[in-house]
PDB file of C-alpha atoms in Angstrom:
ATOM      1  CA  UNK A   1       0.000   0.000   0.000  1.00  0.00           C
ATOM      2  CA  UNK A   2       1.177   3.415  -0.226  1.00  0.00           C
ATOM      3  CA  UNK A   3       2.314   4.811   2.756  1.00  0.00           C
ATOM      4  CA  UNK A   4       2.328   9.043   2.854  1.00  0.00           C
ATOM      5  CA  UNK A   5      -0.563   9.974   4.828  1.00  0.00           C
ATOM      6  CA  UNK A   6       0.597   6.916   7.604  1.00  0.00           C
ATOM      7  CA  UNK A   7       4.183   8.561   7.409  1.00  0.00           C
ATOM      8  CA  UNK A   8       2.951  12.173   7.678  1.00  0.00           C
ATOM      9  CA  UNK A   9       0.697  11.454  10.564  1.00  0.00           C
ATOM     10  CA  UNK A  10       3.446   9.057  12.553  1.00  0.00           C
ATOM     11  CA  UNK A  11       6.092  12.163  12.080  1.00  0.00           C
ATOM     12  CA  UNK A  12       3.524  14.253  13.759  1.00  0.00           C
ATOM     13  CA  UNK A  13       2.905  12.111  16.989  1.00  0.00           C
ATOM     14  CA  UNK A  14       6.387  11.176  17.371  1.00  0.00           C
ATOM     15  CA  UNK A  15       8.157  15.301  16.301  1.00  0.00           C
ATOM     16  CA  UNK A  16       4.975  17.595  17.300  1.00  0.00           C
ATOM     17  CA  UNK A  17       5.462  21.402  17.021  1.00  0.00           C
ATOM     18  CA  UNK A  18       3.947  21.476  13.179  1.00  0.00           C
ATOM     19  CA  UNK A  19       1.810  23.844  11.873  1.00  0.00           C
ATOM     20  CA  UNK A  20      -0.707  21.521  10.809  1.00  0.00           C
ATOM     21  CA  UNK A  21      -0.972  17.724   9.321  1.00  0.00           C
ATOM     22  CA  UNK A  22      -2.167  16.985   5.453  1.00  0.00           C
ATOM     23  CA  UNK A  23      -3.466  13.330   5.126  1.00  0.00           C
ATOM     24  CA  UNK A  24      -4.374  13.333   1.481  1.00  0.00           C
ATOM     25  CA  UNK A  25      -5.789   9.651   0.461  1.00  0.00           C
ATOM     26  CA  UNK A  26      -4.791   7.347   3.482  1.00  0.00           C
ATOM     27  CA  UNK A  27      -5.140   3.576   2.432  1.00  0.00           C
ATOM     28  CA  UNK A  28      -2.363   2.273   4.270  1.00  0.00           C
ATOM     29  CA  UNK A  29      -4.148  -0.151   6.814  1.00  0.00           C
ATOM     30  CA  UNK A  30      -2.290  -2.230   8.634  1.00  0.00           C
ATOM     31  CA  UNK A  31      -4.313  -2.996  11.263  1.00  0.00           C
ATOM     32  CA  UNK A  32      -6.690  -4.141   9.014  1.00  0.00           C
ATOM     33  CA  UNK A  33      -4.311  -6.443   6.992  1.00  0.00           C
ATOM     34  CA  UNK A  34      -3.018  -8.322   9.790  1.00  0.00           C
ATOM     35  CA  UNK A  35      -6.166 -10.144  10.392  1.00  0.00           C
ATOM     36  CA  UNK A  36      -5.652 -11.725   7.055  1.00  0.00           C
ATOM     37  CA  UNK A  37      -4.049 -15.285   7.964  1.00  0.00           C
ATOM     38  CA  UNK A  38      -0.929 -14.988   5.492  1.00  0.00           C
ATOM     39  CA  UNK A  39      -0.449 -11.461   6.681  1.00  0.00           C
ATOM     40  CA  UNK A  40      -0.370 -12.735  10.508  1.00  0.00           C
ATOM     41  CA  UNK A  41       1.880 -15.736   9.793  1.00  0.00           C
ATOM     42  CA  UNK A  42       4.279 -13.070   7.777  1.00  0.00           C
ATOM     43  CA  UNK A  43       4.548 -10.690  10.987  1.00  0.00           C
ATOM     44  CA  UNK A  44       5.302 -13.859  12.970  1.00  0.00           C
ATOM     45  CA  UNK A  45       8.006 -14.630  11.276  1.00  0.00           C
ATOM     46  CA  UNK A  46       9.344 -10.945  10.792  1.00  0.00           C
ATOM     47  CA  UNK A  47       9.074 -10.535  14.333  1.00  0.00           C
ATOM     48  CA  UNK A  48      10.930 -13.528  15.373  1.00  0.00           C
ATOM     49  CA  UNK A  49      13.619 -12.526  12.529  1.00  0.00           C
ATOM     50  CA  UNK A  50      13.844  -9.007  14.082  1.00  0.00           C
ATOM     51  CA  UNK A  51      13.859 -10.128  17.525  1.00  0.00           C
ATOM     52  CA  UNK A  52      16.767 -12.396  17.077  1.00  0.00           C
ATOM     53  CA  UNK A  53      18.630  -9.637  15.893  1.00  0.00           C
ATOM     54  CA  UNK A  54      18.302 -10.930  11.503  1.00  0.00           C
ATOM     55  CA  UNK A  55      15.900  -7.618  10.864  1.00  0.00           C
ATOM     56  CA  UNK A  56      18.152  -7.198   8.142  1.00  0.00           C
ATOM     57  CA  UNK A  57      17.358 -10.541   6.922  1.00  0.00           C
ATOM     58  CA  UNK A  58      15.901 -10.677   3.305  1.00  0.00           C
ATOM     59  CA  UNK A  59      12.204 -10.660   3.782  1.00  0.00           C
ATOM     60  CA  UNK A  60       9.143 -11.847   1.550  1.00  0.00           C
ATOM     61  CA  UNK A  61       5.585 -11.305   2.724  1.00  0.00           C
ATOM     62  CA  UNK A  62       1.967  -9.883   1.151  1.00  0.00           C
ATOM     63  CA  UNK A  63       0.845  -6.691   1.168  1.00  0.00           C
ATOM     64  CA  UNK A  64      -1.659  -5.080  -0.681  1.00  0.00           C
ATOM     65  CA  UNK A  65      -2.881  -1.710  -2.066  1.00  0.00           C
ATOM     66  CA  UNK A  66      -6.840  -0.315  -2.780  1.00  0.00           C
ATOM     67  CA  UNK A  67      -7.970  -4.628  -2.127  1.00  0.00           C
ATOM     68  CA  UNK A  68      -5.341  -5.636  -4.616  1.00  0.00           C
ATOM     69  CA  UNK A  69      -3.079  -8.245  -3.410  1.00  0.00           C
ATOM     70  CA  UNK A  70       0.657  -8.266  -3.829  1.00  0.00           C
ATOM     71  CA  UNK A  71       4.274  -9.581  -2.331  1.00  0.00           C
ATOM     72  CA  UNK A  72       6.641  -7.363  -1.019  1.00  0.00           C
ATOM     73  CA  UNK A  73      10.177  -8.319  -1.153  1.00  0.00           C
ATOM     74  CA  UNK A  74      12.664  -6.467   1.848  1.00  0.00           C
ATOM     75  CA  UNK A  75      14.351  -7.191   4.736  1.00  0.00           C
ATOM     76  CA  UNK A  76      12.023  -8.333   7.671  1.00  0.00           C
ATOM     77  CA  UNK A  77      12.837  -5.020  10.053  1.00  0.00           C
ATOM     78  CA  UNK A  78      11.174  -2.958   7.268  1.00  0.00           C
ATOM     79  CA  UNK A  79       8.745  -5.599   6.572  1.00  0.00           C
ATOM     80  CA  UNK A  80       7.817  -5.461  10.359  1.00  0.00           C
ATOM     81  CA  UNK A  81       7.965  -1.569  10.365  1.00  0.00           C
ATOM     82  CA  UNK A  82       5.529  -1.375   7.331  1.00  0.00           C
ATOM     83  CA  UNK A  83       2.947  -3.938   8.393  1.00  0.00           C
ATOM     84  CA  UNK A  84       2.958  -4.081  12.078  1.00  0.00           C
ATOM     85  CA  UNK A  85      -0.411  -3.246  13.270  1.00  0.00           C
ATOM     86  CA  UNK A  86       0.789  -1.463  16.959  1.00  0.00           C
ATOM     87  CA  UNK A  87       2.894   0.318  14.714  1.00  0.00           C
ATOM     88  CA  UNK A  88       3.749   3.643  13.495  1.00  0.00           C
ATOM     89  CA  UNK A  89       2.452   2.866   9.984  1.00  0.00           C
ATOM     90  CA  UNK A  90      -1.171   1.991  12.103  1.00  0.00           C
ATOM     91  CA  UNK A  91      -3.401   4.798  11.239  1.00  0.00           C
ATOM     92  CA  UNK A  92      -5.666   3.892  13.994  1.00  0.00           C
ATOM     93  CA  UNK A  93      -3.242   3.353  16.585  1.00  0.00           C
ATOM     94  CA  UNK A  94      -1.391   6.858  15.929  1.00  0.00           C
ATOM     95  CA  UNK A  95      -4.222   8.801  15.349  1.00  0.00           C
ATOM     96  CA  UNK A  96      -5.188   9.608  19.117  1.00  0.00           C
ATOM     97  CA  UNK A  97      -1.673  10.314  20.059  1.00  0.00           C
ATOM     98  CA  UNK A  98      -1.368  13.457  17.541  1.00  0.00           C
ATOM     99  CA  UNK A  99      -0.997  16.290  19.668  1.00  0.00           C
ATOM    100  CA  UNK A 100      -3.753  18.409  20.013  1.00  0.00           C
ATOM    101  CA  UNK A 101      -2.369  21.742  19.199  1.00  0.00           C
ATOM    102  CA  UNK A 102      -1.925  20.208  15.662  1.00  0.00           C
ATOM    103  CA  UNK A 103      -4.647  21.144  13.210  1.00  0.00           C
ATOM    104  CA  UNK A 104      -5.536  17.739  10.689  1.00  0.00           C
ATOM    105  CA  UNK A 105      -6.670  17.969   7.038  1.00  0.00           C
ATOM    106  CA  UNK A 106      -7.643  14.748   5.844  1.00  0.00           C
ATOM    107  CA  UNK A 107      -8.634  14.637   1.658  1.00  0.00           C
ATOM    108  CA  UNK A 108     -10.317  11.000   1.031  1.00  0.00           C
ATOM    109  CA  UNK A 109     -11.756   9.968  -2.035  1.00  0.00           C
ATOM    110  CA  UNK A 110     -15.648   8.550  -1.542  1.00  0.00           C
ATOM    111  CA  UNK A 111     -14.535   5.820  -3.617  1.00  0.00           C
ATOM    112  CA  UNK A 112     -11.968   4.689  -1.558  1.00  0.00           C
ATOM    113  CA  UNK A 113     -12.316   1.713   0.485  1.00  0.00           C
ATOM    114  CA  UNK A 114     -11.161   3.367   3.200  1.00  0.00           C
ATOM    115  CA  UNK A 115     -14.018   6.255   2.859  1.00  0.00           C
ATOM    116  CA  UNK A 116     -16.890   4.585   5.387  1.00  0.00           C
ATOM    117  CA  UNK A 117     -14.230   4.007   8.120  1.00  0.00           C
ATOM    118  CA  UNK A 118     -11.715   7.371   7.501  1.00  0.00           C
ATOM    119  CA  UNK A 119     -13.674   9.538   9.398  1.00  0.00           C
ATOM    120  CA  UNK A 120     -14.698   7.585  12.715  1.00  0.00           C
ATOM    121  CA  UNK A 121     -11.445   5.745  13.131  1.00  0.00           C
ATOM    122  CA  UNK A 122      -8.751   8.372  12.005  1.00  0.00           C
ATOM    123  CA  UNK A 123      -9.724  12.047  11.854  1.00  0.00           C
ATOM    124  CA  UNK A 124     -11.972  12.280  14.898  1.00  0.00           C
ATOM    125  CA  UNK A 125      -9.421  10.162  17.172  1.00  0.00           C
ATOM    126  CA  UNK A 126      -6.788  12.968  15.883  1.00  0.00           C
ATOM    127  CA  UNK A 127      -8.727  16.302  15.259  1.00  0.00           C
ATOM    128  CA  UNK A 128      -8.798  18.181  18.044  1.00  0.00           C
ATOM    129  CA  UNK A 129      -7.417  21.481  16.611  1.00  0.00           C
ATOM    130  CA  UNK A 130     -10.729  23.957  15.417  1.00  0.00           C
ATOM    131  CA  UNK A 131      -9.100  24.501  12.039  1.00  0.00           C
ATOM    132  CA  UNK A 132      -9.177  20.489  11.259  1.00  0.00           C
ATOM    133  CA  UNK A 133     -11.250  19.590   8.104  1.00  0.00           C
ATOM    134  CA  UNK A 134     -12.646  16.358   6.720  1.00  0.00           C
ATOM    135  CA  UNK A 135     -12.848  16.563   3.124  1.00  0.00           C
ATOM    136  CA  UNK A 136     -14.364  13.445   1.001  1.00  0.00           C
ATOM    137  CA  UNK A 137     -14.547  14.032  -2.328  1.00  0.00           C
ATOM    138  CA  UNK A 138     -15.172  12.326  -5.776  1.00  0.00           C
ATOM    139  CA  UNK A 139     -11.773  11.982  -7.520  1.00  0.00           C
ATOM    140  CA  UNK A 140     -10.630   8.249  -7.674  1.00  0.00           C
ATOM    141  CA  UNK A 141      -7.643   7.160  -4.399  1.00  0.00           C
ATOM    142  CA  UNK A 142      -4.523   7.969  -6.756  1.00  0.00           C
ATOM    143  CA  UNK A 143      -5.693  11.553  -8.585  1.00  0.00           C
ATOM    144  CA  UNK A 144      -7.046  13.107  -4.451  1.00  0.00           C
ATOM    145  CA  UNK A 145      -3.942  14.891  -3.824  1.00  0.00           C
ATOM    146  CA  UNK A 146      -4.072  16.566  -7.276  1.00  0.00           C
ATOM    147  CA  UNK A 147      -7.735  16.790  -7.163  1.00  0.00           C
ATOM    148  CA  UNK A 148      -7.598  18.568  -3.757  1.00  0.00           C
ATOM    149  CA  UNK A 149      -4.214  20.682  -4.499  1.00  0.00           C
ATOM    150  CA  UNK A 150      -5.747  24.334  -4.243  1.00  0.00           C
ATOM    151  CA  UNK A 151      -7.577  23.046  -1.350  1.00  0.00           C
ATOM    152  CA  UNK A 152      -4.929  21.841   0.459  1.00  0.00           C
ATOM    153  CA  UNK A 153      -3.055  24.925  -0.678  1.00  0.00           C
ATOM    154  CA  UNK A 154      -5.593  27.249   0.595  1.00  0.00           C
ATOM    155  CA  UNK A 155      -6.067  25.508   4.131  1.00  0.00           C
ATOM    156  CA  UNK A 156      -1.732  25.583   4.758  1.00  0.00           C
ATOM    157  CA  UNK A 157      -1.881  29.161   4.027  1.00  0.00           C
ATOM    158  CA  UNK A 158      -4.478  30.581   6.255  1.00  0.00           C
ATOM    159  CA  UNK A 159      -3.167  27.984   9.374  1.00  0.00           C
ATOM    160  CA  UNK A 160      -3.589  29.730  12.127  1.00  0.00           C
ATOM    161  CA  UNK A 161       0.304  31.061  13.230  1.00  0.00           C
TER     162      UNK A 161
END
């Protein structure tokens, strides 16, 4: 999956002191993934990899992005780091710790399969600022950012300083 709004938000929580936070078509779930049985198994073994000190062991495991399956081929500490659902990539688990002096803009496309869930389990956890915005709209999960660009422009200009 593509990672830049689970990046962006995890730089946030574990930095602070930023202006504000853009999350522009989040789809990075691993929290969700992990319940899949290969998934698990995967972390298992990237775990036990990292734990006995091989995280930079060559890695194979499944990922996937927008319901698409695929295999991602790395070592298993980045493996681990990507998919771990307690971990910084988790949405869900980050999302309450963003510091609530930080204003949150999250873009999602209504066609996302993320949409029906965005809302409830990521921006309200993490929008605490009164300048945060929720903003579905129609473009499809890979045109959003470019689709909400002047929007996005717009709301980083007039943060509040």
């Amino acid at each position: 999956g593509d990672t830049g709004a689970n990046v962006a938000l995890a730089y946030a929580v574990t930095r602070g002191g930023l202006a504000g936070l853009v999350m522009a078509a989040p789809g990075h779930r691993p929290e969700r993934m992990a319940r899949d049985r290969l998934t698990h198994a995967a972390l298992e073994r990237a775990r036990r990899l990292v734990d006995s000190g091989h995280g930079e062991a060559p890695f194979v495991g499944p990922d996937g992005i927008q319901g698409a399956s695929l295999t991602l081929t790395t070592t298993a500490a980045a493996y681990l780091s990507w998919m771990d659902p307690e971990g910084l990539a988790a949405m869900e688990v980050q999302a309450p710790r963003l510091p609530r002096s930080i204003p949150l803009l999250m873009v999602i496309s209504r066609h996302d399969p993320f949409y029906a869930e965005a809302e409830a389990r990521v921006y309200r956890p993490a929008a605490h600022d009164p300048y945060s915005r929720y903003l579905p709209i129609g473009a499809n999960h890979s045109t959003t950012p470019m689709a909400a660009a002047t929007v996005i422009a717009n709301w980083i200009e007039r943060l509040p300083r």
